[in-house]
Amino acid sequence: MILFLSRYPEKEEDFRDGLFQRVVHIDSLFSDKKKVYLVASPYRYFKKKYSIDKTENRIIVKYNLFVHFFLILSIYKESKIIYIHSIHNLLYQFIFLLFFSKKFILDLHGLVPEEFTLQRDFKREFIFNKVEKIVYEKFDVVIGVTNNMISHYKRKYPNSTSEYIVYPILPNNLETMSEEEILKSNTSDKVHFVYSGNMQTWQNIDLMLDIIKNISSNNKYFFQILTGEIDRMKNKFTDKQIKLDNVDIRGVSAEELSKYYKKAHYGFVLRDDISVNNVACPTKLVEYMNYGIVPIVLSNQIGDFDKLLFEYLPITQDLKQIESRKSVTNIKIIRNLYLDSSESQYHIQKLY
């Protein structure tokens, strides 16, 4: 049996979340194994909750940390492997790792303490750093989404004997562009820019709109904004006094994204040059590059992509007179990522 320390997505919006997409994907690698997803809280689930999916060999349990303490112990005892999705899921359960000698696998997902530092939440930064340090020596395998993430943890815990595996979070619904589609896009009369995402602070929406305002007078340019926050985005354009003559703002389903990505030549990925971005593998960037889109970046230090020599445009470059083109280089980088990923996938499956 594999014990997963994580929620399993149960609502439709959960399945659009990058963390839960990873959870679902890892689950699929062990489809023939019995799997238990355990959520434990000291404040909730005084009445235990569970659901069983016999087809998928999956049980989801939600227990109170104190009321069901011995039930939790029994689950740990029965498990062959304990797979932890992010340090987040150890907050109330790290103590159980000290009781058992099992095969412990940590899937990092991100730099949890460092993320709290950026949010100036120093209390949680302190807590999660302590939790991480207490249990890190227990991990037999540590999985990271980029080589940069693995390097970060090797520096942070130089005495660790963990085995490290690089396994990026890659979408499973991307299409392959044909040569005809690439040629058609390259010969387009319009230069298509795309932004796909919402309005979180770290997306640097104000900066993106300043860039659009500066270059939108070129009548060959068209800006496609794909967002779940349509009204907020439209209001933002209005506040910035940007005309919508060559701008389209809409929400689309995940299945519809490829239609817009195939037309696009340039895409906005305005991440700051900070540690959490330096080790990341953003799904949006993978999607853009898969369709030959050239990212417009604030910093090129995003995950391993600079080392992989991806094609990009810095915001410092003059963007007023660029031509329509797809990047074959970026398409090849993503194809190679998928090939490397298949090797790591096999390695992870053999851990059982």
Coordinates of C-alpha atoms in Angstrom, one line a residue:
M1 CA 0.0 0.0 0.0
I2 CA 1.1 3.5 -0.8
L3 CA 0.2 6.3 1.7
F4 CA -0.1 9.7 0.2
L5 CA 0.1 12.7 2.5
S6 CA -2.1 15.0 0.4
R7 CA -5.7 15.8 -0.4
Y8 CA -6.9 14.1 -3.6
P9 CA -8.9 16.6 -5.8
E10 CA -12.6 16.2 -5.4
K11 CA -14.0 19.5 -6.9
E12 CA -13.8 20.6 -10.6
E13 CA -11.7 23.6 -9.7
D14 CA -9.2 21.4 -7.9
F15 CA -8.3 19.7 -11.2
R16 CA -7.1 23.0 -12.7
D17 CA -4.7 23.6 -9.8
G18 CA -1.0 22.8 -10.6
L19 CA -0.4 21.0 -7.3
F20 CA -3.4 18.7 -7.8
Q21 CA -2.6 18.0 -11.4
R22 CA 0.7 16.6 -10.0
V23 CA -1.2 14.6 -7.4
V24 CA -3.4 13.1 -10.1
H25 CA -0.5 12.3 -12.4
I26 CA 1.5 10.6 -9.7
D27 CA -1.6 8.6 -8.7
S28 CA -1.8 7.4 -12.3
L29 CA 1.7 5.9 -12.1
F30 CA 0.5 3.5 -9.4
S31 CA -2.9 2.7 -10.8
D32 CA -2.5 -1.0 -9.9
K33 CA -1.5 -0.4 -6.3
K34 CA -3.7 0.2 -3.3
K35 CA -3.5 3.9 -2.5
V36 CA -4.6 5.8 0.6
Y37 CA -4.8 9.6 0.8
L38 CA -4.6 10.9 4.3
V39 CA -5.5 14.3 5.6
A40 CA -5.2 14.9 9.3
S41 CA -6.0 18.0 11.3
P42 CA -6.1 18.9 15.0
Y43 CA -9.1 21.3 14.3
R44 CA -11.3 19.4 12.0
Y45 CA -12.7 15.9 11.1
F46 CA -13.8 15.0 14.7
K47 CA -16.1 12.6 12.8
K48 CA -13.9 10.7 10.4
K49 CA -14.6 11.0 6.6
Y50 CA -13.6 8.6 3.9
S51 CA -14.5 7.6 0.4
I52 CA -13.5 4.5 -1.6
D53 CA -12.9 4.3 -5.3
K54 CA -12.6 0.5 -6.0
T55 CA -11.9 1.0 -9.7
E56 CA -8.9 3.2 -9.0
N57 CA -7.7 1.3 -5.9
R58 CA -8.0 4.6 -4.0
I59 CA -9.2 5.4 -0.5
I60 CA -9.5 9.0 0.8
V61 CA -9.5 9.5 4.5
K62 CA -9.8 12.6 6.7
Y63 CA -9.1 12.1 10.4
N64 CA -8.7 14.3 13.4
L65 CA -5.2 14.2 14.6
F66 CA -6.1 13.4 18.2
V67 CA -9.4 11.6 18.1
H68 CA -8.1 9.2 15.4
F69 CA -4.5 9.1 16.5
F70 CA -4.3 5.3 16.6
L71 CA -6.1 4.9 13.3
I72 CA -3.5 7.1 11.7
L73 CA -0.8 5.0 13.3
S74 CA -2.3 1.9 11.8
I75 CA -2.3 3.4 8.3
Y76 CA 1.3 4.3 8.6
K77 CA 2.1 0.8 9.9
E78 CA 0.4 -0.9 7.0
S79 CA 2.0 1.3 4.3
K80 CA 5.0 0.2 2.3
I81 CA 5.7 3.7 0.9
I82 CA 4.8 7.1 2.2
Y83 CA 4.7 9.7 -0.5
I84 CA 4.5 13.3 0.7
H85 CA 3.2 15.9 -1.7
S86 CA 5.0 19.1 -0.5
I87 CA 6.2 20.0 2.9
H88 CA 2.8 21.7 3.4
N89 CA 1.3 18.3 4.1
L90 CA 3.8 17.5 6.9
L91 CA 2.7 20.3 9.2
Y92 CA 0.5 18.1 11.4
Q93 CA 2.0 14.7 10.5
F94 CA 5.8 15.1 10.6
I95 CA 5.9 13.4 14.0
F96 CA 4.7 10.1 12.5
L97 CA 7.8 10.0 10.2
L98 CA 9.9 9.7 13.3
F99 CA 8.0 6.6 14.5
F100 CA 8.6 4.5 11.5
S101 CA 11.3 3.2 9.2
K102 CA 9.5 3.2 5.9
K103 CA 10.4 4.3 2.4
F104 CA 9.7 8.0 2.5
I105 CA 9.4 10.0 -0.7
L106 CA 9.1 13.8 -0.7
D107 CA 7.8 15.5 -3.8
L108 CA 8.9 19.1 -3.3
H109 CA 6.5 21.0 -5.6
G110 CA 8.2 24.2 -4.5
L111 CA 10.3 26.0 -1.9
V112 CA 7.7 26.2 0.9
P113 CA 9.6 28.2 3.6
E114 CA 11.0 30.6 1.0
E115 CA 7.5 31.2 -0.4
F116 CA 6.4 32.3 3.1
T117 CA 9.4 34.6 3.3
L118 CA 8.3 36.3 0.1
Q119 CA 4.8 36.7 1.6
R120 CA 6.5 38.2 4.7
D121 CA 4.8 35.5 6.7
F122 CA 7.8 34.9 8.9
K123 CA 5.9 32.8 11.5
R124 CA 5.1 30.1 8.9
E125 CA 8.5 30.4 7.3
F126 CA 10.0 29.6 10.7
I127 CA 7.6 26.7 11.3
F128 CA 8.0 25.0 7.9
N129 CA 11.8 25.4 8.0
K130 CA 11.8 23.6 11.4
V131 CA 9.6 20.9 10.1
E132 CA 11.7 20.4 7.0
K133 CA 14.9 20.2 9.0
I134 CA 13.5 17.8 11.5
V135 CA 12.4 15.2 8.9
Y136 CA 14.7 15.8 5.9
E137 CA 17.1 13.0 6.9
K138 CA 14.2 10.6 6.8
F139 CA 13.6 11.0 3.1
D140 CA 14.9 8.2 0.9
V141 CA 13.9 9.9 -2.3
V142 CA 13.4 13.6 -3.0
I143 CA 11.7 14.6 -6.3
G144 CA 12.0 18.1 -7.8
V145 CA 10.5 19.7 -10.9
T146 CA 13.8 21.1 -12.1
N147 CA 17.6 20.6 -11.7
N148 CA 17.7 24.0 -10.2
M149 CA 15.3 22.9 -7.4
I150 CA 17.4 19.8 -6.7
S151 CA 20.6 21.9 -6.6
H152 CA 18.9 24.3 -4.1
Y153 CA 18.1 21.4 -1.7
K154 CA 21.5 19.8 -2.1
R155 CA 23.0 23.1 -1.0
K156 CA 20.5 23.5 1.8
Y157 CA 21.1 19.9 3.1
P158 CA 24.6 19.0 2.0
N159 CA 24.8 15.9 4.3
S160 CA 21.6 14.4 3.1
T161 CA 21.9 10.8 1.6
S162 CA 18.6 11.1 -0.3
E163 CA 18.3 9.9 -3.9
Y164 CA 17.3 12.9 -6.1
I165 CA 15.0 12.6 -9.1
V166 CA 14.1 15.4 -11.5
Y167 CA 10.5 15.1 -12.7
P168 CA 8.8 18.2 -14.1
I169 CA 5.1 18.9 -14.0
L170 CA 4.1 18.5 -17.6
P171 CA 0.6 18.9 -19.0
N172 CA -0.8 15.7 -20.5
N173 CA -3.2 17.4 -23.0
L174 CA -0.7 19.3 -25.3
E175 CA -0.9 18.9 -29.0
T176 CA 2.0 18.7 -31.5
M177 CA 2.1 21.5 -34.0
S178 CA 2.5 20.3 -37.6
E179 CA 5.0 21.9 -40.0
E180 CA 2.0 23.3 -41.9
E181 CA 0.6 25.0 -38.8
I182 CA 4.0 26.5 -37.9
L183 CA 4.4 27.8 -41.5
K184 CA 0.9 29.3 -41.5
S185 CA 1.6 31.1 -38.2
N186 CA 5.0 32.4 -39.4
T187 CA 3.4 33.9 -42.5
S188 CA 0.5 35.6 -40.6
D189 CA -0.2 39.2 -41.3
K190 CA -0.8 39.8 -37.6
V191 CA 1.6 39.4 -34.8
H192 CA -0.3 37.6 -32.0
F193 CA 0.6 38.2 -28.3
V194 CA -1.0 36.0 -25.7
Y195 CA -1.4 36.1 -21.9
S196 CA -3.0 33.1 -20.2
G197 CA -3.7 33.3 -16.5
N198 CA -5.3 35.3 -13.8
M199 CA -4.3 38.5 -11.9
Q200 CA -2.2 37.3 -9.0
T201 CA 0.4 39.8 -7.8
W202 CA 3.3 37.6 -9.0
Q203 CA 2.0 37.7 -12.6
N204 CA 3.0 41.4 -12.7
I205 CA -0.2 42.4 -14.6
D206 CA 0.4 46.1 -14.3
L207 CA 3.8 45.7 -15.9
M208 CA 2.3 43.7 -18.7
L209 CA -0.4 46.3 -19.4
D210 CA 2.2 49.0 -19.4
I211 CA 4.1 47.1 -22.1
I212 CA 0.8 46.5 -24.1
K213 CA 0.0 50.2 -23.9
N214 CA 3.4 51.1 -25.1
I215 CA 3.3 48.9 -28.2
S216 CA -0.4 48.6 -29.0
S217 CA -0.4 51.4 -31.5
N218 CA 1.1 49.0 -34.1
N219 CA -1.9 48.0 -36.1
K220 CA -0.2 44.6 -37.0
Y221 CA -0.3 43.6 -33.3
F222 CA -3.2 41.6 -31.7
F223 CA -3.4 40.9 -28.0
Q224 CA -5.2 37.8 -26.8
I225 CA -5.9 37.7 -23.0
L226 CA -7.2 34.4 -21.7
T227 CA -8.3 34.7 -18.1
G228 CA -10.8 33.5 -15.5
E229 CA -11.1 37.1 -14.2
I230 CA -12.6 38.7 -17.3
D231 CA -14.3 41.7 -15.7
R232 CA -11.4 42.5 -13.4
M233 CA -9.0 42.3 -16.4
K234 CA -11.2 44.6 -18.5
N235 CA -11.4 47.1 -15.7
K236 CA -7.6 47.0 -15.5
F237 CA -7.4 47.9 -19.2
T238 CA -9.8 50.7 -18.7
D239 CA -7.9 52.0 -15.7
K240 CA -4.7 52.0 -17.8
Q241 CA -6.6 53.8 -20.6
I242 CA -5.8 51.0 -23.1
K243 CA -8.1 50.8 -26.1
L244 CA -9.5 47.4 -26.9
D245 CA -9.5 47.8 -30.7
N246 CA -6.9 45.1 -31.1
V247 CA -7.4 43.3 -27.7
D248 CA -9.6 40.3 -27.0
I249 CA -10.3 39.3 -23.4
R250 CA -12.1 36.1 -22.7
G251 CA -12.2 32.9 -20.6
V252 CA -11.7 29.6 -22.3
S253 CA -11.6 25.9 -21.2
A254 CA -8.4 24.0 -21.0
E255 CA -9.4 22.1 -24.1
E256 CA -9.7 25.3 -26.1
L257 CA -6.3 26.7 -25.2
S258 CA -4.4 25.0 -28.1
K259 CA -6.5 26.9 -30.6
Y260 CA -5.2 30.2 -29.3
Y261 CA -1.7 29.1 -28.6
K262 CA -1.3 27.9 -32.2
K263 CA -2.0 31.4 -33.4
A264 CA 0.3 33.1 -30.9
H265 CA 3.9 34.2 -31.5
Y266 CA 4.8 35.8 -28.2
G267 CA 3.5 35.2 -24.7
F268 CA 3.9 37.2 -21.4
V269 CA 5.7 35.4 -18.5
L270 CA 6.7 38.3 -16.3
R271 CA 8.2 36.4 -13.3
D272 CA 10.6 38.2 -10.9
D273 CA 14.2 37.1 -10.5
I274 CA 13.7 35.4 -7.1
S275 CA 14.5 31.9 -5.7
V276 CA 11.0 30.4 -6.0
N277 CA 10.9 31.3 -9.7
N278 CA 14.6 30.3 -10.3
V279 CA 13.7 26.7 -9.4
A280 CA 10.1 26.5 -10.9
C281 CA 8.7 24.8 -14.0
P282 CA 5.6 26.9 -14.7
T283 CA 2.9 25.0 -16.6
K284 CA 2.1 28.1 -18.6
L285 CA 5.7 28.5 -19.9
V286 CA 5.7 24.8 -20.9
E287 CA 2.5 25.3 -22.7
Y288 CA 3.7 28.4 -24.5
M289 CA 7.0 26.8 -25.6
N290 CA 5.3 23.6 -26.8
Y291 CA 3.4 25.7 -29.3
G292 CA 6.5 27.6 -30.4
I293 CA 5.6 30.8 -28.5
V294 CA 8.5 33.1 -27.7
P295 CA 8.1 34.2 -24.0
I296 CA 8.4 37.9 -23.2
V297 CA 10.2 37.8 -19.8
L298 CA 11.1 40.1 -17.0
S299 CA 13.8 37.6 -16.0
N300 CA 15.1 34.7 -18.0
Q301 CA 16.1 32.8 -14.8
I302 CA 13.0 30.6 -14.7
G303 CA 13.8 27.0 -13.7
D304 CA 16.2 25.2 -16.1
F305 CA 15.0 26.9 -19.2
D306 CA 17.9 29.4 -19.6
K307 CA 20.4 26.5 -19.3
L308 CA 18.4 24.7 -22.0
L309 CA 18.9 27.8 -24.2
F310 CA 15.2 28.7 -24.7
E311 CA 14.4 31.6 -27.0
Y312 CA 12.9 34.6 -25.3
L313 CA 12.5 38.3 -25.5
P314 CA 13.5 40.5 -22.5
I315 CA 11.2 43.4 -21.7
T316 CA 14.2 45.7 -22.2
Q317 CA 14.2 44.9 -25.9
D318 CA 12.4 47.2 -28.3
L319 CA 9.1 45.3 -28.9
K320 CA 7.4 47.9 -31.2
Q321 CA 8.5 46.3 -34.5
I322 CA 8.9 42.5 -34.1
E323 CA 7.7 40.1 -36.7
S324 CA 5.4 37.1 -36.5
R325 CA 7.4 33.9 -35.9
K326 CA 7.3 30.6 -34.1
S327 CA 10.3 29.2 -32.2
V328 CA 11.2 25.7 -33.4
T329 CA 13.9 25.8 -30.7
N330 CA 11.3 26.1 -28.0
I331 CA 9.2 23.3 -29.5
K332 CA 12.2 21.0 -29.5
I333 CA 13.1 21.8 -25.9
I334 CA 9.7 20.8 -24.7
R335 CA 9.7 17.6 -26.7
N336 CA 13.1 16.7 -25.1
L337 CA 11.6 17.5 -21.7
Y338 CA 8.9 15.0 -22.3
L339 CA 11.4 12.3 -23.3
D340 CA 13.5 12.9 -20.2
S341 CA 10.4 12.9 -18.1
S342 CA 9.4 9.4 -19.3
E343 CA 12.7 8.1 -18.0
S344 CA 12.1 9.7 -14.6
Q345 CA 8.6 8.4 -14.6
Y346 CA 9.8 4.8 -15.1
H347 CA 12.3 5.4 -12.2
I348 CA 9.5 6.6 -9.9
Q349 CA 7.3 3.6 -10.7
K350 CA 10.2 1.3 -9.8
L351 CA 10.3 2.8 -6.3
Y352 CA 7.5 0.5 -5.2

